[in-house]
């Protein structure tokens, strides 16, 4: 079985997975919406796409709702991999997470 893949909100397509059975991690972190102003419709779109993708993936998806991304990773007991994140801040965070 392949390693669980953390999918960011802009990486929800099937081409971000190695195979059709790969387990997925999706994170709803409240800090994302508090960190900087965001249009209400954009916030709704992000949450909606995460939740819809989790529903599509069913048991393969682990959707965590936390205050921060770090809290989500503290709750995991398994290794996680990520595709190249979309921003420098996301890349720094991904490199700081063990495993």
Short mmCIF file of C-alpha atoms in Angstrom, two decimals, residues 8-79:
data_model
loop_
_atom_site.label_atom_id
_atom_site.label_comp_id
_atom_site.label_asym_id
_atom_site.label_seq_id
_atom_site.Cartn_x
_atom_site.Cartn_y
_atom_site.Cartn_z
CA UNK A 8 -3.61 20.78 -0.55
CA UNK A 9 -6.77 22.62 -1.61
CA UNK A 10 -5.31 23.36 -5.05
CA UNK A 11 -4.13 19.76 -5.58
CA UNK A 12 -7.38 17.82 -5.48
CA UNK A 13 -7.27 16.32 -8.98
CA UNK A 14 -6.60 12.62 -9.58
CA UNK A 15 -3.23 13.39 -11.20
CA UNK A 16 -1.82 14.22 -7.74
CA UNK A 17 -2.15 10.59 -6.67
CA UNK A 18 0.23 7.76 -7.52
CA UNK A 19 -2.52 5.16 -7.87
CA UNK A 20 -6.29 4.92 -7.60
CA UNK A 21 -6.14 3.28 -4.16
CA UNK A 22 -3.75 5.71 -2.48
CA UNK A 23 -4.95 6.99 0.92
CA UNK A 24 -5.34 10.75 1.18
CA UNK A 25 -5.07 13.38 3.92
CA UNK A 26 -7.16 16.55 3.64
CA UNK A 27 -6.91 19.31 6.25
CA UNK A 28 -9.35 22.09 7.08
CA UNK A 29 -7.27 24.47 9.19
CA UNK A 30 -8.98 27.53 10.65
CA UNK A 31 -5.63 29.38 10.69
CA UNK A 32 -5.78 29.57 6.90
CA UNK A 33 -8.82 31.85 7.13
CA UNK A 34 -7.53 33.92 10.08
CA UNK A 35 -4.02 34.51 8.79
CA UNK A 36 -5.02 37.05 6.16
CA UNK A 37 -8.24 38.53 4.80
CA UNK A 38 -9.99 36.28 2.32
CA UNK A 39 -13.17 36.86 0.34
CA UNK A 40 -16.05 34.92 1.85
CA UNK A 41 -16.85 33.16 -1.45
CA UNK A 42 -13.23 32.03 -1.83
CA UNK A 43 -13.25 30.59 1.70
CA UNK A 44 -16.51 28.80 0.92
CA UNK A 45 -15.05 27.40 -2.30
CA UNK A 46 -11.96 26.05 -0.50
CA UNK A 47 -14.02 24.34 2.21
CA UNK A 48 -16.53 23.01 -0.29
CA UNK A 49 -13.89 21.50 -2.57
CA UNK A 50 -12.10 19.81 0.35
CA UNK A 51 -15.33 18.33 1.66
CA UNK A 52 -16.56 17.20 -1.75
CA UNK A 53 -13.23 15.52 -2.54
CA UNK A 54 -13.30 13.76 0.83
CA UNK A 55 -16.81 12.50 0.04
CA UNK A 56 -15.68 11.29 -3.41
CA UNK A 57 -12.73 9.39 -1.95
CA UNK A 58 -14.80 7.81 0.83
CA UNK A 59 -12.79 5.59 3.18
CA UNK A 60 -9.53 6.47 1.44
CA UNK A 61 -9.76 10.06 2.69
CA UNK A 62 -8.92 11.31 6.15
CA UNK A 63 -10.38 14.81 6.58
CA UNK A 64 -9.07 16.57 9.69
CA UNK A 65 -10.65 19.78 10.97
CA UNK A 66 -8.16 21.57 13.19
CA UNK A 67 -7.04 25.01 14.25
CA UNK A 68 -3.65 24.70 12.54
CA UNK A 69 -1.94 22.44 10.06
CA UNK A 70 0.59 21.53 12.76
CA UNK A 71 -2.24 20.25 15.00
CA UNK A 72 -3.41 18.00 12.19
CA UNK A 73 0.04 16.45 11.80
CA UNK A 74 0.37 16.03 15.56
CA UNK A 75 -2.75 13.84 15.44
CA UNK A 76 -1.31 11.52 12.77
CA UNK A 77 0.58 8.37 13.65
CA UNK A 78 1.62 7.49 10.11
CA UNK A 79 4.01 8.96 7.55
#
